[in-house]
C-alpha atoms as a printed R data frame, in Angstrom:
    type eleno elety resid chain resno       x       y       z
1   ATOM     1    CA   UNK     A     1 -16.109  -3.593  15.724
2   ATOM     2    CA   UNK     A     2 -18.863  -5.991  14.748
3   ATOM     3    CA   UNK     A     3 -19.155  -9.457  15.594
4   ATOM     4    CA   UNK     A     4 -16.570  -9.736  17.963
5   ATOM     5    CA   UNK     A     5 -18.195 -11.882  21.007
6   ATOM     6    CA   UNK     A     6 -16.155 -13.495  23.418
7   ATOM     7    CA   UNK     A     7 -15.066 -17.437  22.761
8   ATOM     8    CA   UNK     A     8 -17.150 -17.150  19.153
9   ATOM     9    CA   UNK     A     9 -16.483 -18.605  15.831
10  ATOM    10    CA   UNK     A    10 -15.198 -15.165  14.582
11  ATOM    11    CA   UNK     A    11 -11.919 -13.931  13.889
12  ATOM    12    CA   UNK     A    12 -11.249 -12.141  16.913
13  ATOM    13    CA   UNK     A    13 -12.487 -15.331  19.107
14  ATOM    14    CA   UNK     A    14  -9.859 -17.208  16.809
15  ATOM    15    CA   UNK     A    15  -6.993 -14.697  17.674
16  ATOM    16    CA   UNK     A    16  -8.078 -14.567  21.103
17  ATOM    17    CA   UNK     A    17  -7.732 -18.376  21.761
18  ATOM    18    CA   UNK     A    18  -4.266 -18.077  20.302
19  ATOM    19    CA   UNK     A    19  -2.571 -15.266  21.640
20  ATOM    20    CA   UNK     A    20  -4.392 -14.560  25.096
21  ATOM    21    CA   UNK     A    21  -5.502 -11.318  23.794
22  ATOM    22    CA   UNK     A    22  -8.340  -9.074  25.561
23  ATOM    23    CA   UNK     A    23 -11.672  -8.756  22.646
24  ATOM    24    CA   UNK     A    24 -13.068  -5.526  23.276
25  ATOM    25    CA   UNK     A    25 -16.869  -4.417  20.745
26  ATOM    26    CA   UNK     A    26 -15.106  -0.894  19.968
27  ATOM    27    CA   UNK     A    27 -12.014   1.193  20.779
28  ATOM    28    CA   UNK     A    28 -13.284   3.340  23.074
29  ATOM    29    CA   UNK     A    29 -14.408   0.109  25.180
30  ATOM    30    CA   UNK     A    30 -10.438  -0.693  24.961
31  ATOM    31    CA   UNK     A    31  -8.999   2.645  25.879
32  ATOM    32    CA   UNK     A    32 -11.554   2.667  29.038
33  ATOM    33    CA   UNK     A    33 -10.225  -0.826  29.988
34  ATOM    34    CA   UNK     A    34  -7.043  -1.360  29.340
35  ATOM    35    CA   UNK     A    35  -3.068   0.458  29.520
36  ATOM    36    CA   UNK     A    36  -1.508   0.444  26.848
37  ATOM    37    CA   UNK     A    37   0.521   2.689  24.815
38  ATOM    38    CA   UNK     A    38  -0.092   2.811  21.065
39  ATOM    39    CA   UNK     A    39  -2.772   1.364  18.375
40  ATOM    40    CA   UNK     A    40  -2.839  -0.240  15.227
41  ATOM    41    CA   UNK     A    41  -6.160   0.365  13.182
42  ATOM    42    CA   UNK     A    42  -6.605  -1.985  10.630
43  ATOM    43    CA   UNK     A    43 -10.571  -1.430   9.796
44  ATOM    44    CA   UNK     A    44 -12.727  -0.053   6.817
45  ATOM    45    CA   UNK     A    45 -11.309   3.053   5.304
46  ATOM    46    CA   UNK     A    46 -14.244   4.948   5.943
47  ATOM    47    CA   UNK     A    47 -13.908   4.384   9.734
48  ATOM    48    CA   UNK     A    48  -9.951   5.714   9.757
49  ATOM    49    CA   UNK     A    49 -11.086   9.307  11.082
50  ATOM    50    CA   UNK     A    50 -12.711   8.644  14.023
51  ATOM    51    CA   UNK     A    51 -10.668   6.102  15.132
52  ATOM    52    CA   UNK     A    52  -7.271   7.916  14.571
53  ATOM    53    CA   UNK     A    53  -8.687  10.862  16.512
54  ATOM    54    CA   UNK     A    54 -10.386   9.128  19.367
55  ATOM    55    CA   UNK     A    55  -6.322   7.206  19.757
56  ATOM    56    CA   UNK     A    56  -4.612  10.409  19.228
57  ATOM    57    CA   UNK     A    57  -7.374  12.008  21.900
58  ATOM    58    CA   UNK     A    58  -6.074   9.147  24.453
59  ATOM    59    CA   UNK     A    59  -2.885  10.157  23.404
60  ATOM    60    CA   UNK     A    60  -1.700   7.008  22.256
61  ATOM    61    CA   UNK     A    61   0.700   6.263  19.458
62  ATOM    62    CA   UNK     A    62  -0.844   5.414  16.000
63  ATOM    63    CA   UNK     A    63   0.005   3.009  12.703
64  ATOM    64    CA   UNK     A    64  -2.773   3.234  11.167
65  ATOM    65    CA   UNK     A    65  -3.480   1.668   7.757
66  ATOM    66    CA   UNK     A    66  -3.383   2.690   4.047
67  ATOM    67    CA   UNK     A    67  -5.071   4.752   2.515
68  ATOM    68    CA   UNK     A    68  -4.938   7.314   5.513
69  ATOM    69    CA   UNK     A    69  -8.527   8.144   5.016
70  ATOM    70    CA   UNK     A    70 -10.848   8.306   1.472
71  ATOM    71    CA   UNK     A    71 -10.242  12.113   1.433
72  ATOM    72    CA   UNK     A    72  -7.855  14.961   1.932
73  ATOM    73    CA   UNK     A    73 -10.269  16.939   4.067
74  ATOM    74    CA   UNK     A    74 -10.144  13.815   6.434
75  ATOM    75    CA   UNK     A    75  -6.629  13.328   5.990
76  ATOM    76    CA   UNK     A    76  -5.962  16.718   7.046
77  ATOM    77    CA   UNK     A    77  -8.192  16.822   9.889
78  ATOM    78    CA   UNK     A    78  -5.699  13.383  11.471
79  ATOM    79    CA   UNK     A    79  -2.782  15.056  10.560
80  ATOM    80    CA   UNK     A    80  -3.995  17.938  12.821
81  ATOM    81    CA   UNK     A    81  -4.946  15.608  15.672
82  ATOM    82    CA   UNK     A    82  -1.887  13.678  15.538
83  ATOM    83    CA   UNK     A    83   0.315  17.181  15.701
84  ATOM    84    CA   UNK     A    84  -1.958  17.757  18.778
85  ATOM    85    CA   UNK     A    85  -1.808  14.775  20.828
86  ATOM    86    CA   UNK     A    86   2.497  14.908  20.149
87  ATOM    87    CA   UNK     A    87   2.526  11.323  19.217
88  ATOM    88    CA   UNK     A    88   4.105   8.754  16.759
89  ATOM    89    CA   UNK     A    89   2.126   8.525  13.862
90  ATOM    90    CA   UNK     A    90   2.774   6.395  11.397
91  ATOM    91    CA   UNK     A    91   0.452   4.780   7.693
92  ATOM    92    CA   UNK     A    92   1.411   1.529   7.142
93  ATOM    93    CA   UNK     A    93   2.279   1.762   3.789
94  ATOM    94    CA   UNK     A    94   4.369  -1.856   3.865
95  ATOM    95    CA   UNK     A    95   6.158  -1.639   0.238
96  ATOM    96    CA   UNK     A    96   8.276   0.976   2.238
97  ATOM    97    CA   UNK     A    97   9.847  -2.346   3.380
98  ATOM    98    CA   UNK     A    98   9.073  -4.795   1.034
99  ATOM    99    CA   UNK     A    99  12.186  -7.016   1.115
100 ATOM   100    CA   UNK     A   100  12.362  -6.876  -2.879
101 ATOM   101    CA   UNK     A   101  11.992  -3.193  -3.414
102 ATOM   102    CA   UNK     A   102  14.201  -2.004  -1.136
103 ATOM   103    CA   UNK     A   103  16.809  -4.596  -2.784
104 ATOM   104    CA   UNK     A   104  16.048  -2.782  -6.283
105 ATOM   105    CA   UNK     A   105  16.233   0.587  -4.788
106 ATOM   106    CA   UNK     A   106  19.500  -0.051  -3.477
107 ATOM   107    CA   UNK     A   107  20.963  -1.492  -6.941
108 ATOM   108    CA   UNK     A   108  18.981   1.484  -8.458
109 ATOM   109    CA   UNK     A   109  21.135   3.768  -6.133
110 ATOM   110    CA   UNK     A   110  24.302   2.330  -6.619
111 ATOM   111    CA   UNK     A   111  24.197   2.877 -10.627
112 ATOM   112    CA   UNK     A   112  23.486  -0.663 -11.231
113 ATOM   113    CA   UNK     A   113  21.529  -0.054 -14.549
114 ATOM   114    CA   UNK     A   114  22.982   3.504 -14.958
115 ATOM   115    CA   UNK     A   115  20.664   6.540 -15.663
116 ATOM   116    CA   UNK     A   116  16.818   5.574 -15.415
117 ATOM   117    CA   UNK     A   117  14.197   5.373 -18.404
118 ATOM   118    CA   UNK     A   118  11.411   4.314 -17.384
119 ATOM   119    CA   UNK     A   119   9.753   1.432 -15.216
120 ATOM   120    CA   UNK     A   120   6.399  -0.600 -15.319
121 ATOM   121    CA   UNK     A   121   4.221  -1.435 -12.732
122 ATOM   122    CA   UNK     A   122   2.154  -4.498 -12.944
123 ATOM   123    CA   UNK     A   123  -0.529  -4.894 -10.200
124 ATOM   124    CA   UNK     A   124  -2.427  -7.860 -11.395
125 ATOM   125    CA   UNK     A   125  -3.886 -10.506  -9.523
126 ATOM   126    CA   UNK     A   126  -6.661 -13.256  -9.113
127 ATOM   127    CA   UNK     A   127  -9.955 -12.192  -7.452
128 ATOM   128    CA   UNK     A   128  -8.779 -13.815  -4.162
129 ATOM   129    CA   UNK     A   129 -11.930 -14.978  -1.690
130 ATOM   130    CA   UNK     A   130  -9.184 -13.971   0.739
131 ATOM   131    CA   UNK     A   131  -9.166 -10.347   0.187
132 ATOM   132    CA   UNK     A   132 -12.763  -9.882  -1.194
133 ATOM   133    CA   UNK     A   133 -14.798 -12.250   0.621
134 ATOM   134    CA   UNK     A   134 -18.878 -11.874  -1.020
135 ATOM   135    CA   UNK     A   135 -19.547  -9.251   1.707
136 ATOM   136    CA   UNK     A   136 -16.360  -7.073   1.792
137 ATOM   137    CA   UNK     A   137 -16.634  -4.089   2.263
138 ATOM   138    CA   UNK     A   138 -14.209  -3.727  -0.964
139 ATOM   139    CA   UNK     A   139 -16.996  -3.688  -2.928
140 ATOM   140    CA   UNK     A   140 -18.649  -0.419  -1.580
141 ATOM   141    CA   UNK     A   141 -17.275   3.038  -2.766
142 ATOM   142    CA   UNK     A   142 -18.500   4.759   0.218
143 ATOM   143    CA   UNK     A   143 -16.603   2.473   2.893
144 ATOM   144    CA   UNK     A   144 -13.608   1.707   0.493
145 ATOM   145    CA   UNK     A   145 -13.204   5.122  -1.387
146 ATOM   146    CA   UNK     A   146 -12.157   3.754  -4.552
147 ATOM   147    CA   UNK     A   147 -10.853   0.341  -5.981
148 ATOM   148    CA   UNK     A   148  -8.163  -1.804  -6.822
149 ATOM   149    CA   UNK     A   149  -6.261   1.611  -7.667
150 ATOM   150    CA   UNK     A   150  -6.688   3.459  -4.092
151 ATOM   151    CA   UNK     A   151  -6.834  -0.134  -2.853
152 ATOM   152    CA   UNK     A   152  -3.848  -2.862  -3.900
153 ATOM   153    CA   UNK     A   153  -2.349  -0.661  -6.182
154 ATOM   154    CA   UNK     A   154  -1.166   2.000  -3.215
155 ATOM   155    CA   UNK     A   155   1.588  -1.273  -2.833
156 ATOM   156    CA   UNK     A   156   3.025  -0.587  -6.252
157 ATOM   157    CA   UNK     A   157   2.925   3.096  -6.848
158 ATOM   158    CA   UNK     A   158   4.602   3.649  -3.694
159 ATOM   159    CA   UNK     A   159   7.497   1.769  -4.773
160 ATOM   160    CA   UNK     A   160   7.944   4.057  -7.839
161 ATOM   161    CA   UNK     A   161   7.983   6.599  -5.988
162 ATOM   162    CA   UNK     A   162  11.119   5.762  -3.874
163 ATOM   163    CA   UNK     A   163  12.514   4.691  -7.001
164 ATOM   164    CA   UNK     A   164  11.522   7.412  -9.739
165 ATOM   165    CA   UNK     A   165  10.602  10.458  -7.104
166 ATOM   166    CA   UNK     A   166   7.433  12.272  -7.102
167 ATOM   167    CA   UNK     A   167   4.613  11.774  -9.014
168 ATOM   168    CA   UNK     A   168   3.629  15.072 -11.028
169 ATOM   169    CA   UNK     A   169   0.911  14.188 -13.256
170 ATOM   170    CA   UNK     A   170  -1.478  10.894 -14.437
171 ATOM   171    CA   UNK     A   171  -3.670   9.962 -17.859
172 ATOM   172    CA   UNK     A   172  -5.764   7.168 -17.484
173 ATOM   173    CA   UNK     A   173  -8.442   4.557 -17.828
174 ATOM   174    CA   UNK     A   174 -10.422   3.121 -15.752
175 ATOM   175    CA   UNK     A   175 -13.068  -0.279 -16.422
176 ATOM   176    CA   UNK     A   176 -15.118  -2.469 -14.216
177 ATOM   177    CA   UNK     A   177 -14.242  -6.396 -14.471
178 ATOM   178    CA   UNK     A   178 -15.610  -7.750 -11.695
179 ATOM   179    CA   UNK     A   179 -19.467  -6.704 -11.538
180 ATOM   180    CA   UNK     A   180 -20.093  -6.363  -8.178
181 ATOM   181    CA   UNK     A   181 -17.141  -4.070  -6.997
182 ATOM   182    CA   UNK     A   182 -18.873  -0.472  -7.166
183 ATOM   183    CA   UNK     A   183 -15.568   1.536  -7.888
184 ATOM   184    CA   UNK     A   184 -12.624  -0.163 -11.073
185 ATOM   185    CA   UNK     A   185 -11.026  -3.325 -10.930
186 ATOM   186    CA   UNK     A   186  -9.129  -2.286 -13.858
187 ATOM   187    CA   UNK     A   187  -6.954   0.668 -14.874
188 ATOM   188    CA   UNK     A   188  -4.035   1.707 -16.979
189 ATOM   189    CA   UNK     A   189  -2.225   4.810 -16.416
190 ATOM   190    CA   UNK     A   190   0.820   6.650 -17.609
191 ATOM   191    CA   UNK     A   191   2.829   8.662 -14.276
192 ATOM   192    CA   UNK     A   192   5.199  11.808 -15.453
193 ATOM   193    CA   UNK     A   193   7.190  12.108 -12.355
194 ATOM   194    CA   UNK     A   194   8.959  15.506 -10.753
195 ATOM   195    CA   UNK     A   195  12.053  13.903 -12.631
196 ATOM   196    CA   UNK     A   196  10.321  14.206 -16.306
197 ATOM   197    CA   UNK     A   197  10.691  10.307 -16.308
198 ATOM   198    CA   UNK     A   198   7.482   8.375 -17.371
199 ATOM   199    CA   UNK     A   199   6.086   4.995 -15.834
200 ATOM   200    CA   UNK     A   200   3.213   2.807 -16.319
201 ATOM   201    CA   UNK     A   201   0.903   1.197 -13.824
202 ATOM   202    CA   UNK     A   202  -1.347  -1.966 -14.747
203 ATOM   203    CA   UNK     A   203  -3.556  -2.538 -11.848
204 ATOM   204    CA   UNK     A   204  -6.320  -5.615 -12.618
205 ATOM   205    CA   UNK     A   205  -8.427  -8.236 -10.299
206 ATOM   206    CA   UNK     A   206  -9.869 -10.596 -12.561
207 ATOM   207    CA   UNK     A   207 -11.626 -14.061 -11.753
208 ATOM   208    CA   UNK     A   208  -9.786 -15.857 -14.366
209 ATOM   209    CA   UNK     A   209  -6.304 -17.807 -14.391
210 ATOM   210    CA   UNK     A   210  -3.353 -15.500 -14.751
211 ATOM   211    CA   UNK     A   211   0.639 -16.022 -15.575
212 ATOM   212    CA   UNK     A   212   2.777 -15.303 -12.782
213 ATOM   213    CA   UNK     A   213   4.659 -12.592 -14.710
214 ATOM   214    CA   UNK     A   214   6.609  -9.677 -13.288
215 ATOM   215    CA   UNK     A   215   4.980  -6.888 -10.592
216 ATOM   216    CA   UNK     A   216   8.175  -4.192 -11.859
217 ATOM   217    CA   UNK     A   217  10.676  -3.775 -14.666
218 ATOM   218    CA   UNK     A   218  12.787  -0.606 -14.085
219 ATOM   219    CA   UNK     A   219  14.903   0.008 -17.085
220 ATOM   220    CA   UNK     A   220  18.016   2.172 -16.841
221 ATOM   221    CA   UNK     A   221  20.946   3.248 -19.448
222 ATOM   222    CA   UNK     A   222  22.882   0.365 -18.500
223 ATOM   223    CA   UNK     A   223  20.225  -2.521 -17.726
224 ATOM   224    CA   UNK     A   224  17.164  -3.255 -16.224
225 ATOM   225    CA   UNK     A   225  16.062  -4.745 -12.536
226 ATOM   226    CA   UNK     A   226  13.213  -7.179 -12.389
227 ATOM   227    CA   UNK     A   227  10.998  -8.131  -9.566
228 ATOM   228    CA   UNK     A   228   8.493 -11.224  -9.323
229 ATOM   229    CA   UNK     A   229   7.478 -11.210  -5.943
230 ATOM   230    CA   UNK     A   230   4.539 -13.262  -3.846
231 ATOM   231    CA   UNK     A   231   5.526 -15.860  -0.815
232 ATOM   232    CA   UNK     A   232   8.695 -16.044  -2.329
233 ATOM   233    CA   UNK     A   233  10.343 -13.520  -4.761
234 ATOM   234    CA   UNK     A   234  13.190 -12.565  -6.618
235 ATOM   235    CA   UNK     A   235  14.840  -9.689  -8.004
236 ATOM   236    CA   UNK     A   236  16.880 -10.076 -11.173
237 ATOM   237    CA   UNK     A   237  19.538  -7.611 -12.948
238 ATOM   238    CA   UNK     A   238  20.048  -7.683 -16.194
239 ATOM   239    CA   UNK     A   239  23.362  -5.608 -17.383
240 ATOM   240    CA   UNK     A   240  25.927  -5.553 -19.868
241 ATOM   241    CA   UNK     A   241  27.854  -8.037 -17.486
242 ATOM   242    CA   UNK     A   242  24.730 -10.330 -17.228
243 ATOM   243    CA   UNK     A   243  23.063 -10.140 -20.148
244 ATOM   244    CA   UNK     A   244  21.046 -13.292 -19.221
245 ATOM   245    CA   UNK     A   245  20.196 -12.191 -15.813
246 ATOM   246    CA   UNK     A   246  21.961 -11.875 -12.385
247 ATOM   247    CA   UNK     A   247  19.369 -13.050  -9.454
248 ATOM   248    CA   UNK     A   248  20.387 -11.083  -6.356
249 ATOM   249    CA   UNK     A   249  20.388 -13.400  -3.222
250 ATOM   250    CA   UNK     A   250  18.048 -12.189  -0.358
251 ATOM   251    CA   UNK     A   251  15.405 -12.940   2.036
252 ATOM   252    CA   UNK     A   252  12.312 -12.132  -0.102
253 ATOM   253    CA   UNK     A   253   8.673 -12.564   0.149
254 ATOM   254    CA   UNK     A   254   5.701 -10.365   0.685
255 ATOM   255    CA   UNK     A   255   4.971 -11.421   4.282
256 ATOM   256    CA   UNK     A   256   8.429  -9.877   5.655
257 ATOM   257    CA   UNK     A   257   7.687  -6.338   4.683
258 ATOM   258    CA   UNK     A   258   5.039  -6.400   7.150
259 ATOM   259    CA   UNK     A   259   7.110  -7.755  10.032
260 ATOM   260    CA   UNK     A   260   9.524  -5.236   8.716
261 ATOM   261    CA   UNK     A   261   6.756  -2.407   9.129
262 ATOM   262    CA   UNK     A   262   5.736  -3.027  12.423
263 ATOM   263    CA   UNK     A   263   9.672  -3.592  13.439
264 ATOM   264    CA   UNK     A   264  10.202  -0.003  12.474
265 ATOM   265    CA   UNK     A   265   7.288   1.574  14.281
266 ATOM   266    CA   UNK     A   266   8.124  -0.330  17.239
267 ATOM   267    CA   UNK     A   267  11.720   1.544  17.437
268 ATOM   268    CA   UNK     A   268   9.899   4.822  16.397
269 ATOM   269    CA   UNK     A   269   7.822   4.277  19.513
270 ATOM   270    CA   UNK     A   270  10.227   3.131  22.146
271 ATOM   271    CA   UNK     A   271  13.921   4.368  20.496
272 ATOM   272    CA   UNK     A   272  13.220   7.677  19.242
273 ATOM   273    CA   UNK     A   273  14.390   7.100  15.693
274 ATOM   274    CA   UNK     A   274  13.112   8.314  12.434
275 ATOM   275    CA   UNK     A   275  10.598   6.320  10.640
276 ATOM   276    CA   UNK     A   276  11.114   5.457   7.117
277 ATOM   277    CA   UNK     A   277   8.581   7.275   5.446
278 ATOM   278    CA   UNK     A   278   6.483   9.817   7.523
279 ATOM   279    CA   UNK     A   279   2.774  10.094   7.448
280 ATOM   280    CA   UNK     A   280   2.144  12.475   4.786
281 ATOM   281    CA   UNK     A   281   3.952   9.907   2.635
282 ATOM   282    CA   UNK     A   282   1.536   7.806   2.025
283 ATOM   283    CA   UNK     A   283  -0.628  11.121   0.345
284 ATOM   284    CA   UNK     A   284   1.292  10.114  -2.740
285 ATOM   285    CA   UNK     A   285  -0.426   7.173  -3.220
286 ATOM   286    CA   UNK     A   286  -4.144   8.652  -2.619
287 ATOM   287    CA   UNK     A   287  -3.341  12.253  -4.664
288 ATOM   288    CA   UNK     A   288  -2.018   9.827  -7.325
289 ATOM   289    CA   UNK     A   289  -4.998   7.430  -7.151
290 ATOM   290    CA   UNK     A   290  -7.653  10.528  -7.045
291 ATOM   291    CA   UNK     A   291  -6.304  11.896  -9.866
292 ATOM   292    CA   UNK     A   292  -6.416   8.439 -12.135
293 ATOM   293    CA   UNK     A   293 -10.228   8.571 -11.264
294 ATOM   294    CA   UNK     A   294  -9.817  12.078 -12.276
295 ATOM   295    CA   UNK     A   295  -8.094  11.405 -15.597
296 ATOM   296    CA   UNK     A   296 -10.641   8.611 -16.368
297 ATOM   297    CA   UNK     A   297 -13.573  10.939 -16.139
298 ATOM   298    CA   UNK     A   298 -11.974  14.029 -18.137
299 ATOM   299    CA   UNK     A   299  -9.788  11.915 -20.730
300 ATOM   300    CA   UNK     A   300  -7.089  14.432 -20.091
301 ATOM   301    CA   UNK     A   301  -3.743  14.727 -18.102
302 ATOM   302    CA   UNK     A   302  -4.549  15.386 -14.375
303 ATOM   303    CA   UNK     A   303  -1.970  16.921 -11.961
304 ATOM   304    CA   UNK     A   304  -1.369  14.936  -8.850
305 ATOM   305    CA   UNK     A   305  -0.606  17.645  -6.118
C-alpha cells in the first residue's frame, strides 16, 4: 500500500504497464472502485488481519498468504470472519503443490521405500537481495513475526507434514547469522510427529557460497526418496532395485507449485470443489514454528498444539 503511484518506477507501475491492471493506494480504495470477486493478499504479515477482514467484510473470496497472521489470537479472529462472510478461504501455503513433493508423497504412498524412519529437512539458502532487499520488512520481528523458521521454512515443514502426519512436539536451537535480521536466520530442530516418527529441520540464510545439496531425504524400510529442487528439480529413489538411484521423470521446479496454487483456488472459487489443504492447515506450520522459538528459549521439548 505504499508507493504505488500511477505510471512510476515502482513495482506496481511495472505490473501495471504489463498487464493493464487498475493501481489502487489501499484495498479499501479497490473494493470502493472496482467488481470483482475474490482477493489475493500478498503484503507484510503484520498487515494479514485487517486486510483478510476488510475482504471477507466485502464478502469477497480470500487466498491470502503464509503465515496466516503472526499469532493465534489473530488467526482466530480471520477464521471467524471468513466463517461469517461464507466465503472461500484459502493460505497459500504452495509446497501443498510443489511439483516435487507431491511426486515423493505419491511414491511414499504407494510403499515405494516401505515403512518410514525418518526424513530430513534442509532449508538452506543464500541471503538472496531478492527476498531480503536492505529495507525488508524481513528484518523486523514486529511486521514479520519471526524468521527464516516462521518465514521460508513454513515451505519445508509443511511437506513433512503430508508426508510424516502431524507434528506433536519440537527441541531446538535457534542463532542469529545475519546481523541485521531481528528474529533467527538459523535453527536446528528435532519434530516427534503424531506417528512417533522423528524428523529434522535445518533452516539457514547465510551470505556465503553454499553446495546445492538436497532440501529432503525421507528414508523408509525399503529405500529412501531424495529431492533437490530450485528452477529445476528432481526427485530420486533409491531401493533395493536401484541401489544407485532411480530419477523419477516429471515436470519439476519451484515456480509451478505456485501456478499450481492459484489453479486450485481458482476451481475452489468458480467449481465448487475441495481445496487441497484447508485454511487451518497452514496452523501447522506457525504452532510448529512458535514452539521452536519456544524450545530455544526453555532448552526443553515443547508441544506443538
Amino acid at each position: 500500500e505504499e508507493n504505488l503511484g500511477e505510471g512510476g518506477d515502482d513495482a506496481a507501475g511495472a505490473v501495471a504497464r504489463r498487464t493493464g491492471a487498475a493501481i489502487f493506494p489501499s484495498l479499501g480504495e479497490a473494493l470502493a472502485n472496482c467488481d470483482f470477486s475474490a482477493v489475493d493478499i500478498m503484503t507484510p504479515h503484520d498487515t494479514h488481519e485487517a486486510l483478510a477482514t476488510e475482504a471477507f467484510a466485502a464478502g469477497k473470496h480470500l487466498l491470502l498468504e503464509k503465515p496466516m497472521a503472526v499469532d493465534l489470537d489473530a488467526c482466530d479472529r480471520i477464521l471467524a470472519a471468513a466463517r461469517a462472510a461464507g466465503t472461500v478461504f484459502m493460505v497459500a501455503e504452495n509446497a501443498q503443490y510443489w511439483p516435487e513433493v507431491v511426486t515423493a508423497g505419491r511414491l511414499i504412498a504407494d510403499g515405494a521405500i516401505g515403512d518410514l524412519v525418518t526424513a530430513r529437512a534442509s532449508c538452506i539458502a543464500f541471503f538472496d537481495p531478492l527476498w531480503y532487499p536492505d529495507d525488508s520488512w524481513r528484518f523486523e520481528h514486529g511486521r514479520a513475526g519471526g524468521g527464516i523458521v516462521m518465514d521460508g521454512g513454513a515451505h519445508w515443514i509443511r511437506p513433512l507434514r503430508m508426508w510424516l502426519g502431524e507434528v506433536e512436539s519440537v527441541v531446538a536451537t535457534t542463532s542469529r547469522v545475519i546481523p541485521s535480521m531481528q528474529d533467527e536466520s538459523q535453527a536446528h530442530a528435532l519434530m516427534r510427529f503424531e506417528s512417533g516418527l522423528v524428523a529434522t529441520l535445518e533452516a539457514l540464510t547465510i551470505d556465503a557460497p553454499l553446495w546445492d545439496g538436497p532440501w529432503w531425504r525421507v528414508t523408509g524400510t525399503g529405500g529412501e526418496v531424495v529431492i533437490r529442487s530450485g528452477e529445476q528439480g528432481s526427485v530420486t529413489l533409491f531401493d533395493r532395485d536401484h541401489p544407485a538411484g532411480l530419477m523419477i521423470a516429471g515436470e519439476y521446479g519451484y515456480g509451478a507449485s505456485f501456478s499450481r496454487e492459484i489453479e486450485d483456488f481458482e476451481a475452489v472459487v468458480l467449481d465448487g470443489k475441495q481445496p487441497a489443504a484447508g485454511p487451518e492447515q497452514s496452523l501447522g506450520e506457525l504452532r510448529t514454528a512458535m514452539a521452536i522459538y519456544r524450545s530455544a528459549a526453555s532448552g526443553a521439548w515443547e508441544a506443538v498444539w
